mmCIF file of C-alpha atoms and ligand atoms in Angstrom:
data_model
loop_
_atom_site.group_PDB
_atom_site.id
_atom_site.type_symbol
_atom_site.label_atom_id
_atom_site.label_comp_id
_atom_site.label_asym_id
_atom_site.label_seq_id
_atom_site.Cartn_x
_atom_site.Cartn_y
_atom_site.Cartn_z
ATOM 1 C CA UNK A 6 0.020 0.146 -0.004
ATOM 2 C CA UNK A 7 0.895 3.699 -0.535
ATOM 3 C CA UNK A 8 1.691 5.440 2.842
ATOM 4 C CA UNK A 9 3.289 8.726 3.913
ATOM 5 C CA UNK A 10 6.439 7.767 6.010
ATOM 6 C CA UNK A 11 7.388 10.242 8.694
ATOM 7 C CA UNK A 12 10.240 8.245 10.308
ATOM 8 C CA UNK A 13 12.150 11.542 11.233
ATOM 9 C CA UNK A 14 11.063 14.667 12.967
ATOM 10 C CA UNK A 15 11.278 17.846 11.099
ATOM 11 C CA UNK A 16 9.464 20.031 8.430
ATOM 12 C CA UNK A 17 7.129 18.578 5.789
ATOM 13 C CA UNK A 18 10.347 17.928 3.601
ATOM 14 C CA UNK A 19 10.969 14.937 5.713
ATOM 15 C CA UNK A 20 7.716 13.154 4.486
ATOM 16 C CA UNK A 21 8.144 10.410 1.911
ATOM 17 C CA UNK A 22 5.529 8.568 -0.010
ATOM 18 C CA UNK A 23 6.568 4.776 0.074
ATOM 19 C CA UNK A 24 5.222 1.172 -0.619
ATOM 20 C CA UNK A 25 4.631 -0.577 2.672
ATOM 21 C CA UNK A 26 2.780 -3.964 3.426
ATOM 22 C CA UNK A 27 -0.822 -3.464 4.499
ATOM 23 C CA UNK A 28 -1.227 -3.581 8.163
ATOM 24 C CA UNK A 29 -3.177 -6.808 9.162
ATOM 25 C CA UNK A 30 -6.104 -6.598 11.668
ATOM 26 C CA UNK A 31 -5.605 -8.091 14.869
ATOM 27 C CA UNK A 32 -8.507 -10.112 16.404
ATOM 28 C CA UNK A 33 -10.097 -6.969 17.879
ATOM 29 C CA UNK A 34 -9.354 -4.656 14.918
ATOM 30 C CA UNK A 35 -10.941 -3.237 11.716
ATOM 31 C CA UNK A 36 -9.017 -2.930 8.634
ATOM 32 C CA UNK A 37 -9.996 0.143 6.728
ATOM 33 C CA UNK A 38 -9.536 1.228 3.172
ATOM 34 C CA UNK A 39 -9.035 4.829 3.706
ATOM 35 C CA UNK A 40 -10.552 7.265 1.264
ATOM 36 C CA UNK A 41 -10.123 10.625 3.085
ATOM 37 C CA UNK A 42 -8.172 11.778 5.983
ATOM 38 C CA UNK A 43 -6.957 15.388 7.095
ATOM 39 C CA UNK A 44 -3.686 17.113 7.871
ATOM 40 C CA UNK A 45 -4.490 18.883 11.153
ATOM 41 C CA UNK A 46 -2.558 20.624 14.040
ATOM 42 C CA UNK A 47 -2.196 17.346 16.049
ATOM 43 C CA UNK A 48 -0.468 15.602 13.078
ATOM 44 C CA UNK A 49 1.626 18.770 12.549
ATOM 45 C CA UNK A 50 2.479 18.877 16.205
ATOM 46 C CA UNK A 51 3.692 15.235 16.091
ATOM 47 C CA UNK A 52 5.723 15.869 12.899
ATOM 48 C CA UNK A 53 7.768 18.801 14.212
ATOM 49 C CA UNK A 54 7.237 17.944 17.155
ATOM 50 C CA UNK A 55 5.575 20.780 18.957
ATOM 51 C CA UNK A 56 5.563 21.484 21.925
ATOM 52 C CA UNK A 57 9.057 19.941 22.612
ATOM 53 C CA UNK A 58 8.059 17.801 25.478
ATOM 54 C CA UNK A 59 5.676 15.782 23.127
ATOM 55 C CA UNK A 60 8.920 13.781 22.432
ATOM 56 C CA UNK A 61 8.535 12.040 25.744
ATOM 57 C CA UNK A 62 5.541 10.463 24.554
ATOM 58 C CA UNK A 63 6.046 10.330 20.922
ATOM 59 C CA UNK A 64 9.680 9.182 21.014
ATOM 60 C CA UNK A 65 12.620 10.964 22.135
ATOM 61 C CA UNK A 66 14.757 11.077 18.918
ATOM 62 C CA UNK A 67 12.674 9.522 16.314
ATOM 63 C CA UNK A 68 8.877 9.177 15.964
ATOM 64 C CA UNK A 69 7.351 5.920 17.381
ATOM 65 C CA UNK A 70 4.430 6.230 14.937
ATOM 66 C CA UNK A 71 5.909 6.511 11.606
ATOM 67 C CA UNK A 72 2.706 7.094 9.783
ATOM 68 C CA UNK A 73 0.758 10.146 11.028
ATOM 69 C CA UNK A 74 -3.006 10.855 10.323
ATOM 70 C CA UNK A 75 -5.504 10.821 13.017
ATOM 71 C CA UNK A 76 -8.721 11.427 11.074
ATOM 72 C CA UNK A 77 -10.047 8.782 8.706
ATOM 73 C CA UNK A 78 -13.017 7.991 6.495
ATOM 74 C CA UNK A 79 -13.278 4.861 4.357
ATOM 75 C CA UNK A 80 -14.661 1.357 3.816
ATOM 76 C CA UNK A 81 -14.164 -1.687 6.062
ATOM 77 C CA UNK A 82 -11.962 -3.974 4.011
ATOM 78 C CA UNK A 83 -11.776 -6.882 6.692
ATOM 79 C CA UNK A 84 -12.407 -7.666 10.364
ATOM 80 C CA UNK A 85 -10.564 -9.454 13.011
ATOM 81 C CA UNK A 86 -12.142 -12.691 14.454
ATOM 82 C CA UNK A 87 -13.427 -10.877 17.612
ATOM 83 C CA UNK A 88 -15.084 -8.060 15.736
ATOM 84 C CA UNK A 89 -18.908 -8.393 15.478
ATOM 85 C CA UNK A 90 -20.106 -4.827 15.045
ATOM 86 C CA UNK A 91 -18.626 -3.997 11.540
ATOM 87 C CA UNK A 92 -18.406 -6.082 8.481
ATOM 88 C CA UNK A 93 -16.694 -5.772 5.007
ATOM 89 C CA UNK A 94 -17.888 -2.874 2.863
ATOM 90 C CA UNK A 95 -19.347 -0.649 5.922
ATOM 91 C CA UNK A 96 -18.644 2.919 5.300
ATOM 92 C CA UNK A 97 -16.887 4.146 8.509
ATOM 93 C CA UNK A 98 -15.370 7.202 10.048
ATOM 94 C CA UNK A 99 -13.437 7.941 13.230
ATOM 95 C CA UNK A 100 -10.009 8.829 14.589
ATOM 96 C CA UNK A 101 -6.876 7.087 15.715
ATOM 97 C CA UNK A 102 -5.627 9.383 18.562
ATOM 98 C CA UNK A 103 -3.021 6.828 19.919
ATOM 99 C CA UNK A 104 -1.379 5.230 16.966
ATOM 100 C CA UNK A 105 -2.360 7.699 14.019
ATOM 101 C CA UNK A 106 -1.799 5.739 10.767
ATOM 102 C CA UNK A 107 -4.344 7.209 8.468
ATOM 103 C CA UNK A 108 -1.941 8.918 5.933
ATOM 104 C CA UNK A 109 -2.034 5.539 4.122
ATOM 105 C CA UNK A 110 -4.203 3.403 1.895
ATOM 106 C CA UNK A 111 -5.014 1.071 4.690
ATOM 107 C CA UNK A 112 -5.232 1.546 8.550
ATOM 108 C CA UNK A 113 -6.324 -0.769 11.341
ATOM 109 C CA UNK A 114 -8.125 0.424 14.483
ATOM 110 C CA UNK A 115 -9.941 -1.291 17.448
ATOM 111 C CA UNK A 116 -13.481 -2.334 16.558
ATOM 112 C CA UNK A 117 -14.537 -0.892 19.971
ATOM 113 C CA UNK A 118 -12.459 2.252 19.508
ATOM 114 C CA UNK A 119 -13.238 5.790 18.039
ATOM 115 C CA UNK A 120 -15.157 4.492 14.974
ATOM 116 C CA UNK A 121 -18.716 4.429 13.704
ATOM 117 C CA UNK A 122 -20.683 3.863 10.496
ATOM 118 C CA UNK A 123 -20.838 7.046 8.473
ATOM 119 C CA UNK A 124 -24.169 9.062 8.444
ATOM 120 C CA UNK A 125 -26.072 8.207 5.223
ATOM 121 C CA UNK A 126 -25.770 10.986 2.577
ATOM 122 C CA UNK A 127 -22.342 12.030 3.801
ATOM 123 C CA UNK A 128 -19.338 11.785 1.669
ATOM 124 C CA UNK A 129 -16.016 10.811 2.845
ATOM 125 C CA UNK A 130 -14.570 14.324 2.722
ATOM 126 C CA UNK A 131 -17.326 15.477 5.038
ATOM 127 C CA UNK A 132 -16.661 12.821 7.603
ATOM 128 C CA UNK A 133 -13.063 13.571 8.595
ATOM 129 C CA UNK A 134 -14.025 15.996 11.350
ATOM 130 C CA UNK A 135 -13.238 14.105 14.605
ATOM 131 C CA UNK A 136 -9.935 15.799 15.586
ATOM 132 C CA UNK A 137 -11.329 19.421 15.718
ATOM 133 C CA UNK A 138 -14.603 18.212 17.453
ATOM 134 C CA UNK A 139 -12.722 16.136 19.962
ATOM 135 C CA UNK A 140 -10.786 19.091 21.173
ATOM 136 C CA UNK A 141 -13.727 21.484 21.074
ATOM 137 C CA UNK A 142 -15.811 19.001 22.865
ATOM 138 C CA UNK A 143 -13.329 18.583 25.744
ATOM 139 C CA UNK A 144 -12.885 22.258 26.191
ATOM 140 C CA UNK A 145 -16.718 22.958 26.133
ATOM 141 C CA UNK A 146 -17.151 20.053 28.797
ATOM 142 C CA UNK A 147 -14.583 21.684 30.941
ATOM 143 C CA UNK A 148 -16.849 24.735 31.210
ATOM 144 C CA UNK A 149 -19.658 22.451 32.454
ATOM 145 C CA UNK A 150 -21.528 24.108 29.513
ATOM 146 C CA UNK A 151 -25.368 24.406 30.252
ATOM 147 C CA UNK A 152 -28.315 25.475 28.230
ATOM 148 C CA UNK A 153 -28.638 29.215 27.951
ATOM 149 C CA UNK A 154 -25.015 29.864 28.975
ATOM 150 C CA UNK A 155 -23.265 32.811 27.345
ATOM 151 C CA UNK A 156 -20.146 31.429 25.810
ATOM 152 C CA UNK A 157 -17.540 33.540 23.726
ATOM 153 C CA UNK A 158 -15.374 31.431 21.334
ATOM 154 C CA UNK A 159 -12.296 33.170 20.189
ATOM 155 C CA UNK A 160 -10.754 31.993 16.794
ATOM 156 C CA UNK A 161 -13.993 30.272 15.666
ATOM 157 C CA UNK A 162 -12.839 29.628 12.134
ATOM 158 C CA UNK A 163 -10.356 27.019 12.535
ATOM 159 C CA UNK A 164 -11.056 23.022 12.851
ATOM 160 C CA UNK A 165 -11.556 23.411 16.644
ATOM 161 C CA UNK A 166 -13.434 26.749 16.461
ATOM 162 C CA UNK A 167 -15.884 25.886 13.928
ATOM 163 C CA UNK A 168 -16.627 22.583 15.809
ATOM 164 C CA UNK A 169 -16.856 24.501 19.094
ATOM 165 C CA UNK A 170 -19.477 26.837 17.765
ATOM 166 C CA UNK A 171 -21.615 24.023 16.373
ATOM 167 C CA UNK A 172 -21.420 21.841 19.603
ATOM 168 C CA UNK A 173 -22.085 24.831 21.875
ATOM 169 C CA UNK A 174 -25.295 25.650 19.960
ATOM 170 C CA UNK A 175 -26.118 21.804 20.195
ATOM 171 C CA UNK A 176 -25.798 22.222 23.939
ATOM 172 C CA UNK A 177 -28.075 25.374 24.029
ATOM 173 C CA UNK A 178 -25.414 27.954 24.612
ATOM 174 C CA UNK A 179 -25.775 31.579 23.281
ATOM 175 C CA UNK A 180 -22.548 31.856 21.387
ATOM 176 C CA UNK A 181 -20.511 34.888 20.497
ATOM 177 C CA UNK A 182 -17.871 34.104 17.872
ATOM 178 C CA UNK A 183 -14.624 36.262 17.229
ATOM 179 C CA UNK A 184 -13.188 35.789 13.835
ATOM 180 C CA UNK A 185 -11.504 37.847 10.980
ATOM 181 C CA UNK A 186 -13.554 39.901 8.360
ATOM 182 C CA UNK A 187 -13.369 37.011 5.868
ATOM 183 C CA UNK A 188 -14.890 34.523 8.407
ATOM 184 C CA UNK A 189 -17.950 36.705 9.567
ATOM 185 C CA UNK A 190 -20.466 34.878 7.178
ATOM 186 C CA UNK A 191 -18.951 31.515 8.147
ATOM 187 C CA UNK A 192 -19.416 32.043 11.768
ATOM 188 C CA UNK A 193 -23.113 33.103 11.377
ATOM 189 C CA UNK A 194 -23.817 30.259 8.968
ATOM 190 C CA UNK A 195 -22.461 27.642 11.500
ATOM 191 C CA UNK A 196 -24.940 29.005 14.140
ATOM 192 C CA UNK A 197 -23.107 31.910 16.049
ATOM 193 C CA UNK A 198 -25.676 34.200 17.682
ATOM 194 C CA UNK A 199 -23.258 37.126 17.658
ATOM 195 C CA UNK A 200 -19.988 37.721 15.660
ATOM 196 C CA UNK A 201 -17.228 40.046 16.330
ATOM 197 C CA UNK A 202 -14.361 40.822 13.838
ATOM 198 C CA UNK A 203 -11.106 40.897 15.645
ATOM 199 C CA UNK A 204 -9.521 43.023 12.937
ATOM 200 C CA UNK A 205 -11.984 45.910 13.523
ATOM 201 C CA UNK A 206 -12.856 45.805 17.120
ATOM 202 C CA UNK A 207 -11.052 44.966 20.423
ATOM 203 C CA UNK A 208 -13.405 42.004 21.522
ATOM 204 C CA UNK A 209 -12.249 42.441 25.208
ATOM 205 C CA UNK A 210 -13.887 45.823 25.391
ATOM 206 C CA UNK A 211 -17.510 45.004 24.007
ATOM 207 C CA UNK A 212 -18.853 45.635 27.580
ATOM 208 C CA UNK A 213 -20.520 42.212 28.134
ATOM 209 C CA UNK A 214 -19.559 39.162 30.424
ATOM 210 C CA UNK A 215 -19.737 35.382 29.801
ATOM 211 C CA UNK A 216 -20.157 32.167 31.554
ATOM 212 C CA UNK A 217 -17.257 30.610 29.511
ATOM 213 C CA UNK A 218 -14.490 31.990 27.293
ATOM 214 C CA UNK A 219 -12.902 29.520 24.907
ATOM 215 C CA UNK A 220 -9.738 30.512 23.048
ATOM 216 C CA UNK A 221 -9.984 27.990 20.293
ATOM 217 C CA UNK A 222 -6.840 29.085 18.541
ATOM 218 C CA UNK A 223 -4.354 29.796 21.265
ATOM 219 C CA UNK A 224 -4.054 33.549 20.245
ATOM 220 C CA UNK A 225 -5.322 35.347 23.297
ATOM 221 C CA UNK A 226 -4.854 34.956 27.016
ATOM 222 C CA UNK A 227 -6.674 34.499 30.289
ATOM 223 C CA UNK A 228 -5.364 38.055 31.432
ATOM 224 C CA UNK A 229 -6.773 39.715 28.317
ATOM 225 C CA UNK A 230 -10.140 37.911 28.694
ATOM 226 C CA UNK A 231 -10.513 38.345 32.466
ATOM 227 C CA UNK A 232 -12.773 41.339 31.978
ATOM 228 C CA UNK A 233 -15.092 39.321 29.859
ATOM 229 C CA UNK A 234 -15.704 36.640 32.490
ATOM 230 C CA UNK A 235 -18.515 36.352 35.044
ATOM 231 C CA UNK A 236 -17.287 35.637 38.615
ATOM 232 C CA UNK A 237 -17.662 31.804 38.146
ATOM 233 C CA UNK A 238 -16.882 31.736 34.549
ATOM 234 C CA UNK A 239 -14.123 29.407 33.129
ATOM 235 C CA UNK A 240 -11.428 30.183 30.430
ATOM 236 C CA UNK A 241 -10.552 27.122 28.466
ATOM 237 C CA UNK A 242 -7.686 27.113 25.864
ATOM 238 C CA UNK A 243 -6.223 24.649 23.377
ATOM 239 C CA UNK A 244 -2.704 26.044 23.585
ATOM 240 C CA UNK A 245 0.051 26.711 25.931
ATOM 241 C CA UNK A 246 0.113 30.546 25.587
ATOM 242 C CA UNK A 247 2.974 32.960 26.047
ATOM 243 C CA UNK A 248 5.725 31.401 28.314
ATOM 244 C CA UNK A 249 3.702 28.314 28.506
ATOM 245 C CA UNK A 250 1.376 30.237 30.985
ATOM 246 C CA UNK A 251 -1.495 27.995 30.385
ATOM 247 C CA UNK A 252 0.358 24.941 31.823
ATOM 248 C CA UNK A 253 0.829 26.864 35.016
ATOM 249 C CA UNK A 254 -2.437 28.842 35.325
ATOM 250 C CA UNK A 255 -4.713 26.010 35.705
ATOM 251 C CA UNK A 256 -2.674 24.506 38.774
ATOM 252 C CA UNK A 257 -2.521 28.143 40.221
ATOM 253 C CA UNK A 258 -6.157 28.537 39.873
ATOM 254 C CA UNK A 259 -7.076 25.235 41.313
ATOM 255 C CA UNK A 260 -4.621 25.948 44.367
ATOM 256 C CA UNK A 261 -6.349 29.227 44.903
ATOM 257 C CA UNK A 262 -9.716 27.528 44.660
ATOM 258 C CA UNK A 263 -10.816 29.655 41.637
ATOM 259 C CA UNK A 264 -10.776 26.997 39.118
ATOM 260 C CA UNK A 265 -11.100 29.534 36.428
ATOM 261 C CA UNK A 266 -8.448 28.454 33.822
ATOM 262 C CA UNK A 267 -8.507 25.013 32.163
ATOM 263 C CA UNK A 268 -6.263 23.408 29.519
ATOM 264 C CA UNK A 269 -8.140 20.038 28.912
ATOM 265 C CA UNK A 270 -6.113 17.209 27.524
ATOM 266 C CA UNK A 271 -8.778 15.569 25.424
ATOM 267 C CA UNK A 272 -9.517 12.012 26.647
ATOM 268 C CA UNK A 273 -11.180 9.324 24.506
ATOM 269 C CA UNK A 274 -14.898 8.978 25.467
ATOM 270 C CA UNK A 275 -16.706 5.870 24.574
ATOM 271 C CA UNK A 276 -19.264 6.579 21.939
ATOM 272 C CA UNK A 277 -17.884 10.051 20.921
ATOM 273 C CA UNK A 278 -17.895 9.203 17.364
ATOM 274 C CA UNK A 279 -21.455 7.894 17.487
ATOM 275 C CA UNK A 280 -22.325 11.205 19.180
ATOM 276 C CA UNK A 281 -20.814 13.016 16.250
ATOM 277 C CA UNK A 282 -22.568 10.960 13.821
ATOM 278 C CA UNK A 283 -25.934 11.626 15.537
ATOM 279 C CA UNK A 284 -25.194 15.337 15.277
ATOM 280 C CA UNK A 285 -24.317 15.136 11.688
ATOM 281 C CA UNK A 286 -27.467 13.092 10.926
ATOM 282 C CA UNK A 287 -29.594 15.735 12.755
ATOM 283 C CA UNK A 288 -28.127 18.711 10.731
ATOM 284 C CA UNK A 289 -26.459 19.955 13.888
ATOM 285 C CA UNK A 290 -22.819 19.466 12.835
ATOM 286 C CA UNK A 291 -21.282 19.677 9.346
ATOM 287 C CA UNK A 292 -17.686 19.790 8.109
ATOM 288 C CA UNK A 293 -16.109 23.181 7.201
ATOM 289 C CA UNK A 294 -13.720 22.117 4.501
ATOM 290 C CA UNK A 295 -10.949 24.582 3.336
ATOM 291 C CA UNK A 296 -8.553 22.888 0.828
ATOM 292 C CA UNK A 297 -8.305 19.285 -0.672
ATOM 293 C CA UNK A 298 -5.014 17.597 -1.518
ATOM 294 C CA UNK A 299 -4.180 14.196 -3.020
ATOM 295 C CA UNK A 300 -2.260 11.945 -0.847
ATOM 296 C CA UNK A 301 0.900 12.399 -3.163
ATOM 297 C CA UNK A 302 0.662 16.263 -2.346
ATOM 298 C CA UNK A 303 0.520 15.736 1.552
ATOM 299 C CA UNK A 304 3.674 17.819 2.256
ATOM 300 C CA UNK A 305 1.855 20.841 0.670
ATOM 301 C CA UNK A 306 -1.173 20.156 2.873
ATOM 302 C CA UNK A 307 1.251 20.330 6.055
ATOM 303 C CA UNK A 308 2.861 23.565 4.724
ATOM 304 C CA UNK A 309 -0.714 25.125 4.365
ATOM 305 C CA UNK A 310 -1.828 23.945 7.833
ATOM 306 C CA UNK A 311 1.360 25.477 9.268
ATOM 307 C CA UNK A 312 0.372 28.853 8.108
ATOM 308 C CA UNK A 313 -2.031 29.019 11.025
ATOM 309 C CA UNK A 314 -4.645 30.448 8.734
ATOM 310 C CA UNK A 315 -6.746 27.324 7.415
ATOM 311 C CA UNK A 316 -10.528 27.537 7.685
ATOM 312 C CA UNK A 317 -11.974 24.475 9.288
ATOM 313 C CA UNK A 318 -10.353 21.295 7.982
ATOM 314 C CA UNK A 319 -7.752 20.418 5.317
ATOM 315 C CA UNK A 320 -8.801 17.203 3.537
ATOM 316 C CA UNK A 321 -6.329 14.734 1.972
ATOM 317 C CA UNK A 322 -7.947 12.234 -0.300
ATOM 318 C CA UNK A 323 -6.618 8.752 -1.245
ATOM 319 C CA UNK A 324 -6.947 7.447 -4.616
ATOM 320 C CA UNK A 325 -7.181 3.620 -4.866
ATOM 321 C CA UNK A 326 -5.945 2.191 -8.305
HETATM 322 N N1 NAP B 27 0.059 20.734 19.596
HETATM 323 C C1 NAP B 27 -1.020 19.931 19.243
HETATM 324 O O1 NAP B 27 -0.854 18.848 19.120
HETATM 325 C C2 NAP B 27 -2.249 20.569 18.908
HETATM 326 C C3 NAP B 27 -3.267 19.869 18.543
HETATM 327 C C4 NAP B 27 -4.488 20.441 18.251
HETATM 328 C C5 NAP B 27 -4.605 21.758 18.412
HETATM 329 N N2 NAP B 27 -3.657 22.631 18.910
HETATM 330 C C6 NAP B 27 -3.853 24.058 19.020
HETATM 331 O O2 NAP B 27 -5.150 24.332 19.009
HETATM 332 C C7 NAP B 27 -5.291 25.629 18.228
HETATM 333 C C8 NAP B 27 -6.452 25.549 17.195
HETATM 334 O O3 NAP B 27 -6.198 24.410 16.233
HETATM 335 P P1 NAP B 27 -7.034 24.467 14.965
HETATM 336 O O4 NAP B 27 -6.663 23.154 14.301
HETATM 337 O O5 NAP B 27 -8.424 24.789 15.154
HETATM 338 O O6 NAP B 27 -6.304 25.671 14.196
HETATM 339 P P2 NAP B 27 -6.421 26.085 12.840
HETATM 340 O O7 NAP B 27 -7.637 25.431 12.158
HETATM 341 O O8 NAP B 27 -5.128 26.209 12.302
HETATM 342 O O9 NAP B 27 -6.927 27.596 13.195
HETATM 343 C C9 NAP B 27 -6.770 28.578 12.299
HETATM 344 C C10 NAP B 27 -7.938 29.666 12.263
HETATM 345 O O10 NAP B 27 -7.738 30.576 13.236
HETATM 346 C C11 NAP B 27 -7.820 31.900 12.914
HETATM 347 N N3 NAP B 27 -6.920 32.678 13.269
HETATM 348 C C12 NAP B 27 -5.512 32.936 13.025
HETATM 349 N N4 NAP B 27 -5.141 33.896 13.869
HETATM 350 C C13 NAP B 27 -6.101 34.362 14.692
HETATM 351 C C14 NAP B 27 -6.000 35.378 15.694
HETATM 352 N N5 NAP B 27 -4.914 36.020 15.934
HETATM 353 N N6 NAP B 27 -7.274 35.586 16.188
HETATM 354 C C15 NAP B 27 -8.376 34.818 15.909
HETATM 355 N N7 NAP B 27 -8.247 33.858 14.949
HETATM 356 C C16 NAP B 27 -7.262 33.730 14.350
HETATM 357 C C17 NAP B 27 -7.597 31.890 11.246
HETATM 358 O O11 NAP B 27 -8.309 32.591 10.520
HETATM 359 P P3 NAP B 27 -7.724 34.106 10.368
HETATM 360 O O12 NAP B 27 -6.301 34.041 10.063
HETATM 361 O O13 NAP B 27 -8.467 34.641 8.988
HETATM 362 O O14 NAP B 27 -8.148 34.920 11.508
HETATM 363 C C18 NAP B 27 -7.929 30.308 10.869
HETATM 364 O O15 NAP B 27 -9.278 30.245 10.423
HETATM 365 C C19 NAP B 27 -3.880 25.909 17.653
HETATM 366 O O16 NAP B 27 -3.394 26.924 18.400
HETATM 367 C C20 NAP B 27 -3.174 24.692 17.851
HETATM 368 O O17 NAP B 27 -1.713 24.999 18.071
HETATM 369 C C21 NAP B 27 -2.485 22.054 19.219
#
């Protein structure tokens, strides 16, 4: 099979398209013929690797996972002897957050892992949405999001931001999205109740307060957003922030009993992909697709993702010959 080998850390230049034997499913695994995947910030963080301490988990000098790719959508090619919930030909989607491997023509994942049958009427490109939704869901849960809560989502145009707006609306929040001028319509179309253009207005001076503030793109700070927060509000973020402050602020805020800053490390929740499928089927969640690249041009996809200005997801499609 064709696969994108990343057996060294570095820039997208280290990636090589190679021929490798297909992975064979273990007894509890499903073998998937991959039709679409993404390049996302998690894949890019593993490639560089960024931040540096990721190496303690991903391999100190060389990556342990030599094929990246977290999101997948495709067809079940075969199943292990213990798998009863999927069969050959099923159209499935999901994510492989521990071992990656979706930047290849075939991938094996546990049958009881982060995988579900695709919603009907959805194409493979539209199903590779798990990574952003997973981060967004973890951060919104960290707020203890409730119906009617006022939530501000900063950077609501990336993979995590677009997912966060849609999931916050599903949970019944009143959402204020902060985006650049080119994304104002997008933010409204995916459900934001109010939209602020960060290039035209200082969003911290709008004179309103929120039950939760979520920096979905890692470009603002708790200290800037403090004045936007109600007394028991929480600030959640996806990034370490200047001087890695978001690593220390959560501990400080729990020591002081304020519990105001959270940097959730997403954990796998049983049924998360099924939950997402239900949202897609109900029309409550849809993919925001920026660019599409063939597998052969995946290095260009990484270069584009590294600009930090993609809109929603960047899809990589796999042609089977
Ligand atoms: N290290 C990891 O493994 C890892 C994994 C996942 C996510 N993350 C972090 O999570 C964050 C979000 O991930 P993502 O995949 O959603 O990112 P993304 O898709 O790359 O987000 C880019 C979006 O943010 C907007 N943006 C850029 N600069 C902005 C600013 N100053 N203010 C507001 N919006 C801005 C961009 O639009 P405009 O440029 O038009 O504003 C673009 O639409 C990133 O900071 C990333 O580092 C890290």
